[in-house]
mmCIF file of C-alpha atoms and ligand atoms in Angstrom:
data_model
loop_
_atom_site.group_PDB
_atom_site.id
_atom_site.type_symbol
_atom_site.label_atom_id
_atom_site.label_comp_id
_atom_site.label_asym_id
_atom_site.label_seq_id
_atom_site.Cartn_x
_atom_site.Cartn_y
_atom_site.Cartn_z
ATOM 1 C CA MET A 1 0.092 0.038 0.026
ATOM 2 C CA SER A 2 1.589 3.152 -1.005
ATOM 3 C CA ARG A 3 1.557 6.400 1.267
ATOM 4 C CA LYS A 4 -1.098 8.995 0.661
ATOM 5 C CA GLY A 5 0.042 12.045 -1.386
ATOM 6 C CA ILE A 6 0.476 15.390 0.004
ATOM 7 C CA LEU A 7 -1.031 18.577 -1.295
ATOM 8 C CA PHE A 8 1.395 21.411 -1.976
ATOM 9 C CA VAL A 9 -0.244 24.894 -2.505
ATOM 10 C CA ILE A 10 1.924 27.192 -4.456
ATOM 11 C CA SER A 11 0.962 30.605 -4.788
ATOM 12 C CA ALA A 12 2.998 33.435 -6.441
ATOM 13 C CA PRO A 13 2.096 36.561 -8.366
ATOM 14 C CA SER A 14 1.344 35.932 -12.080
ATOM 15 C CA GLY A 15 4.390 36.058 -14.164
ATOM 16 C CA GLY A 16 6.671 35.265 -11.280
ATOM 17 C CA GLY A 17 8.065 32.185 -12.813
ATOM 18 C CA LYS A 18 6.046 29.630 -10.658
ATOM 19 C CA THR A 19 4.959 27.528 -13.736
ATOM 20 C CA SER A 20 8.573 26.803 -14.885
ATOM 21 C CA LEU A 21 9.628 26.141 -11.242
ATOM 22 C CA CYS A 22 6.705 23.562 -10.865
ATOM 23 C CA GLU A 23 7.401 21.971 -14.088
ATOM 24 C CA ALA A 24 10.940 21.447 -13.038
ATOM 25 C CA LEU A 25 9.955 20.183 -9.679
ATOM 26 C CA CYS A 26 7.762 17.459 -11.338
ATOM 27 C CA ALA A 27 10.535 16.538 -13.600
ATOM 28 C CA ALA A 28 13.087 16.415 -10.820
ATOM 29 C CA MET A 29 11.196 14.341 -8.256
ATOM 30 C CA ASP A 30 9.302 11.070 -8.472
ATOM 31 C CA ASP A 31 5.606 11.063 -7.569
ATOM 32 C CA VAL A 32 4.956 14.729 -7.823
ATOM 33 C CA VAL A 33 2.409 16.138 -10.316
ATOM 34 C CA ARG A 34 0.721 19.491 -11.035
ATOM 35 C CA SER A 35 -2.968 19.699 -10.946
ATOM 36 C CA VAL A 36 -4.634 21.112 -14.127
ATOM 37 C CA SER A 37 -7.117 23.777 -13.232
ATOM 38 C CA CYS A 38 -10.242 24.893 -15.036
ATOM 39 C CA THR A 39 -10.333 28.311 -16.280
ATOM 40 C CA THR A 40 -12.675 30.672 -18.180
ATOM 41 C CA ARG A 41 -9.972 32.853 -19.501
ATOM 42 C CA ALA A 42 -8.763 32.240 -23.199
ATOM 43 C CA PRO A 43 -5.655 30.282 -23.953
ATOM 44 C CA ARG A 44 -2.360 32.205 -24.314
ATOM 45 C CA ALA A 45 -0.163 31.339 -27.414
ATOM 46 C CA GLN A 46 1.663 27.925 -26.681
ATOM 47 C CA GLU A 47 -0.980 26.984 -24.053
ATOM 48 C CA GLN A 48 -2.693 23.567 -24.472
ATOM 49 C CA ASP A 49 -6.168 22.615 -23.321
ATOM 50 C CA GLY A 50 -5.744 19.780 -20.846
ATOM 51 C CA LEU A 51 -2.245 20.334 -20.245
ATOM 52 C CA ASP A 52 -1.876 23.998 -18.996
ATOM 53 C CA TYR A 53 -5.559 24.371 -18.081
ATOM 54 C CA TYR A 54 -8.939 23.009 -19.015
ATOM 55 C CA PHE A 55 -10.268 26.004 -20.850
ATOM 56 C CA ILE A 56 -14.021 26.155 -20.365
ATOM 57 C CA SER A 57 -16.920 28.475 -20.817
ATOM 58 C CA ALA A 58 -18.400 30.495 -18.072
ATOM 59 C CA GLN A 59 -21.495 28.407 -18.246
ATOM 60 C CA GLN A 60 -19.621 25.315 -17.985
ATOM 61 C CA PHE A 61 -17.617 26.707 -15.002
ATOM 62 C CA ALA A 62 -21.103 27.652 -13.420
ATOM 63 C CA GLU A 63 -22.304 24.073 -13.857
ATOM 64 C CA ARG A 64 -19.392 22.638 -12.300
ATOM 65 C CA VAL A 65 -19.605 24.888 -9.230
ATOM 66 C CA ALA A 66 -23.121 24.080 -8.805
ATOM 67 C CA ALA A 67 -22.240 20.237 -9.131
ATOM 68 C CA GLY A 68 -19.678 20.710 -6.374
ATOM 69 C CA ASP A 69 -16.802 19.550 -8.499
ATOM 70 C CA PHE A 70 -14.260 22.120 -7.301
ATOM 71 C CA LEU A 71 -12.079 21.816 -4.231
ATOM 72 C CA GLU A 72 -11.711 25.532 -4.417
ATOM 73 C CA TRP A 73 -12.397 28.209 -7.106
ATOM 74 C CA ALA A 74 -11.932 31.956 -7.242
ATOM 75 C CA CYS A 75 -12.257 34.928 -9.579
ATOM 76 C CA VAL A 76 -8.803 36.038 -10.579
ATOM 77 C CA HIS A 77 -8.203 38.964 -13.161
ATOM 78 C CA ARG A 78 -11.883 38.810 -14.066
ATOM 79 C CA HIS A 79 -11.728 35.388 -15.134
ATOM 80 C CA ARG A 80 -12.670 32.056 -12.962
ATOM 81 C CA TYR A 81 -10.155 29.585 -11.987
ATOM 82 C CA GLY A 82 -10.930 26.305 -10.110
ATOM 83 C CA THR A 83 -9.209 22.968 -8.845
ATOM 84 C CA LEU A 84 -11.179 19.904 -9.606
ATOM 85 C CA ARG A 85 -11.737 17.753 -6.657
ATOM 86 C CA GLN A 86 -11.689 14.330 -8.312
ATOM 87 C CA PRO A 87 -8.199 14.263 -10.062
ATOM 88 C CA ILE A 88 -6.692 15.545 -6.834
ATOM 89 C CA ASP A 89 -8.292 12.802 -4.686
ATOM 90 C CA GLU A 90 -7.356 10.140 -7.208
ATOM 91 C CA ALA A 91 -3.759 11.380 -7.333
ATOM 92 C CA THR A 92 -3.158 11.554 -3.712
ATOM 93 C CA ALA A 93 -4.893 8.120 -3.152
ATOM 94 C CA ALA A 94 -2.207 6.702 -5.723
ATOM 95 C CA GLY A 95 0.567 8.204 -3.514
ATOM 96 C CA LYS A 96 1.405 11.193 -5.703
ATOM 97 C CA ASP A 97 2.075 14.638 -4.162
ATOM 98 C CA VAL A 98 0.073 17.206 -6.065
ATOM 99 C CA LEU A 99 1.034 20.920 -6.690
ATOM 100 C CA LEU A 100 -1.971 23.253 -6.767
ATOM 101 C CA VAL A 101 -0.737 26.402 -8.486
ATOM 102 C CA ILE A 102 -3.489 28.730 -7.105
ATOM 103 C CA ASP A 103 -3.994 32.371 -6.204
ATOM 104 C CA VAL A 104 -4.203 33.517 -2.523
ATOM 105 C CA GLN A 105 -7.932 33.515 -2.415
ATOM 106 C CA GLY A 106 -8.046 29.704 -3.304
ATOM 107 C CA ALA A 107 -5.276 28.934 -0.768
ATOM 108 C CA GLU A 108 -7.305 30.778 1.969
ATOM 109 C CA GLN A 109 -10.433 28.718 1.019
ATOM 110 C CA LEU A 110 -8.413 25.554 1.563
ATOM 111 C CA ARG A 111 -7.180 26.670 5.053
ATOM 112 C CA ARG A 112 -10.672 27.782 6.065
ATOM 113 C CA ALA A 113 -12.115 24.290 4.954
ATOM 114 C CA GLY A 114 -9.399 22.553 7.021
ATOM 115 C CA VAL A 115 -7.767 20.941 3.957
ATOM 116 C CA ASP A 116 -4.407 19.282 4.750
ATOM 117 C CA ALA A 117 -1.924 20.964 2.555
ATOM 118 C CA VAL A 118 1.461 22.630 2.842
ATOM 119 C CA HIS A 119 1.318 26.204 1.776
ATOM 120 C CA VAL A 120 4.411 27.685 -0.168
ATOM 121 C CA PHE A 121 4.498 31.302 -1.387
ATOM 122 C CA VAL A 122 7.126 32.184 -4.146
ATOM 123 C CA LEU A 123 8.039 35.839 -4.433
ATOM 124 C CA PRO A 124 9.550 37.660 -7.545
ATOM 125 C CA PRO A 125 13.115 38.708 -7.291
ATOM 126 C CA SER A 126 11.938 42.382 -7.700
ATOM 127 C CA TRP A 127 8.779 44.158 -8.979
ATOM 128 C CA GLN A 128 10.758 45.520 -11.986
ATOM 129 C CA ALA A 129 11.475 41.939 -13.141
ATOM 130 C CA LEU A 130 7.965 41.029 -12.701
ATOM 131 C CA GLU A 131 6.755 44.146 -14.698
ATOM 132 C CA GLU A 132 9.001 43.277 -17.491
ATOM 133 C CA ARG A 133 7.753 39.707 -17.592
ATOM 134 C CA LEU A 134 4.175 40.724 -17.482
ATOM 135 C CA ALA A 135 4.644 43.418 -20.142
ATOM 136 C CA GLY A 136 6.130 40.862 -22.490
ATOM 137 C CA ARG A 137 3.327 38.497 -21.987
ATOM 138 C CA GLU A 138 0.343 40.623 -21.861
ATOM 139 C CA SER A 139 -0.894 42.398 -25.043
ATOM 140 C CA GLY A 140 -1.923 45.573 -23.317
ATOM 141 C CA THR A 141 0.255 47.287 -20.777
ATOM 142 C CA LYS A 142 -3.017 48.127 -18.823
ATOM 143 C CA THR A 143 -3.506 44.562 -18.003
ATOM 144 C CA ALA A 144 0.093 44.095 -17.041
ATOM 145 C CA ARG A 145 -0.154 47.194 -14.801
ATOM 146 C CA ALA A 146 -3.401 45.856 -13.169
ATOM 147 C CA ARG A 147 -1.648 42.428 -12.611
ATOM 148 C CA LEU A 148 1.308 44.073 -11.120
ATOM 149 C CA ALA A 149 -0.932 45.990 -8.683
ATOM 150 C CA VAL A 150 -2.768 42.756 -7.643
ATOM 151 C CA ALA A 151 0.712 40.906 -7.505
ATOM 152 C CA ARG A 152 1.965 43.539 -4.683
ATOM 153 C CA GLN A 153 -1.237 43.070 -2.724
ATOM 154 C CA GLU A 154 -1.239 39.247 -2.750
ATOM 155 C CA SER A 155 2.509 39.131 -1.928
ATOM 156 C CA ALA A 156 1.811 41.005 1.518
ATOM 157 C CA GLN A 157 -0.253 37.814 2.359
ATOM 158 C CA TYR A 158 2.863 35.506 2.449
ATOM 159 C CA THR A 159 2.857 35.281 6.242
ATOM 160 C CA ALA A 160 -0.250 33.038 6.141
ATOM 161 C CA TYR A 161 1.988 30.503 4.366
ATOM 162 C CA ASP A 162 4.157 27.725 5.742
ATOM 163 C CA TYR A 163 7.068 28.384 3.529
ATOM 164 C CA VAL A 164 8.351 31.459 1.653
ATOM 165 C CA LEU A 165 11.012 31.710 -1.064
ATOM 166 C CA ILE A 166 12.371 34.290 -3.437
ATOM 167 C CA ASN A 167 12.802 33.219 -7.115
ATOM 168 C CA ASP A 168 15.930 35.157 -7.782
ATOM 169 C CA CYS A 169 17.905 32.150 -8.712
ATOM 170 C CA PHE A 170 16.000 29.434 -10.519
ATOM 171 C CA ALA A 171 18.306 26.540 -9.354
ATOM 172 C CA GLU A 172 18.300 27.811 -5.682
ATOM 173 C CA ALA A 173 14.395 28.187 -5.764
ATOM 174 C CA LEU A 174 14.057 24.820 -7.157
ATOM 175 C CA ALA A 175 16.322 23.233 -4.644
ATOM 176 C CA ALA A 176 14.331 24.870 -1.791
ATOM 177 C CA LEU A 177 11.095 23.469 -3.138
ATOM 178 C CA LYS A 178 12.531 19.997 -3.497
ATOM 179 C CA ALA A 179 13.775 20.337 0.133
ATOM 180 C CA ILE A 180 10.384 21.418 1.333
ATOM 181 C CA VAL A 181 8.676 18.398 -0.433
ATOM 182 C CA LEU A 182 11.358 15.849 0.853
ATOM 183 C CA ALA A 183 11.014 17.308 4.542
ATOM 184 C CA GLU A 184 7.122 17.286 4.312
ATOM 185 C CA ARG A 185 7.506 13.454 3.222
ATOM 186 C CA HIS A 186 9.265 12.732 6.408
ATOM 187 C CA ARG A 187 7.002 14.259 8.884
ATOM 188 C CA VAL A 188 6.345 11.736 11.536
ATOM 189 C CA ARG A 189 2.462 12.155 11.298
ATOM 190 C CA ARG A 190 2.733 11.227 7.682
ATOM 191 C CA ALA A 191 4.965 8.252 8.186
ATOM 192 C CA ASP A 192 3.673 4.909 7.273
ATOM 193 C CA PRO A 193 4.029 2.929 10.763
ATOM 194 C CA ALA A 194 4.410 -0.488 9.311
ATOM 195 C CA PRO A 195 8.073 -0.533 8.176
ATOM 196 C CA ILE A 196 8.945 1.549 11.173
ATOM 197 C CA LEU A 197 7.323 -1.032 13.580
ATOM 198 C CA GLN A 198 8.988 -3.998 11.766
ATOM 199 C CA LEU A 199 12.340 -2.289 12.280
ATOM 200 C CA LEU A 200 11.749 -1.288 15.925
ATOM 201 C CA ASN A 201 10.549 -4.913 16.818
ATOM 202 C CA GLY A 202 12.962 -6.787 14.761
ATOM 203 C CA GLY A 203 16.197 -8.442 15.946
ATOM 204 C CA THR A 204 19.521 -7.261 15.440
HETATM 205 P P1 5GP B 1 -2.791 32.977 -15.211
HETATM 206 O O1 5GP B 1 -3.973 33.482 -15.888
HETATM 207 O O2 5GP B 1 -1.679 33.918 -15.256
HETATM 208 O O3 5GP B 1 -2.315 31.512 -15.625
HETATM 209 O O4 5GP B 1 -3.221 32.775 -13.786
HETATM 210 C C1 5GP B 1 -3.665 33.764 -12.907
HETATM 211 C C2 5GP B 1 -3.698 33.495 -11.550
HETATM 212 O O5 5GP B 1 -4.698 32.414 -11.265
HETATM 213 C C3 5GP B 1 -2.497 32.984 -10.857
HETATM 214 O O6 5GP B 1 -2.291 33.609 -9.624
HETATM 215 C C4 5GP B 1 -2.794 31.455 -10.733
HETATM 216 O O7 5GP B 1 -2.103 30.912 -9.544
HETATM 217 C C5 5GP B 1 -4.177 31.412 -10.324
HETATM 218 N N1 5GP B 1 -4.875 30.189 -10.641
HETATM 219 C C6 5GP B 1 -4.632 29.275 -11.460
HETATM 220 N N2 5GP B 1 -5.443 28.184 -11.352
HETATM 221 C C7 5GP B 1 -6.263 28.363 -10.313
HETATM 222 C C8 5GP B 1 -7.132 27.597 -9.496
HETATM 223 O O8 5GP B 1 -7.481 26.607 -9.848
HETATM 224 N N3 5GP B 1 -7.670 28.288 -8.440
HETATM 225 C C9 5GP B 1 -7.320 29.398 -7.989
HETATM 226 N N4 5GP B 1 -7.824 30.004 -6.790
HETATM 227 N N5 5GP B 1 -6.406 30.130 -8.521
HETATM 228 C C10 5GP B 1 -5.688 29.687 -9.749
#
């Protein structure tokens, strides 16, 4: 019987590099997967349905909210984003640790609902760096500016999280994330007692 997987909530300002970090973490560690959220926003160039997000209509989103399909959902930058409950349950039951890359509202919902999860906040190296990334990504600088303002407000909420790191050096940020996952896997309350008892009760 494999262990139950752990939920890792990763929040970071939009454009802060969390997607690349999480992809690298999944590639570097066994049994770590990223949850694919539903969103009502349109796909950006290079984004693929079912891989980056499930891109669904506002009506489909509302139907899934009504059906109770979401573990959490929130309205971010005038679009809706939500984490589907079923794939998370299946992955953790199969012993996979799951990364939920969600905003501060979604993270707060999970805390309030008492969902057992490890919360990590990833800060950008500077606001200037973030602004440059956002300006390159968004077609209108107005959207980029609005996202930057939200990013500053959201980042002030890092104190509600269990861990915080600054993404100024990719390799170091990745190493920190790996260390967090590894440490959480070794928490006594998560340990499978069977092999430990076997060891303790065994002979020399
Ligand atoms: P983007 O549109 O740049 O991909 O994401 C915008 C924001 O939505 C990011 O802060 C991202 O973390 C957040 N987000 C993505 N998926 C979810 C989700 O399922 N739930 C919540 N609450 N936020 C999400």
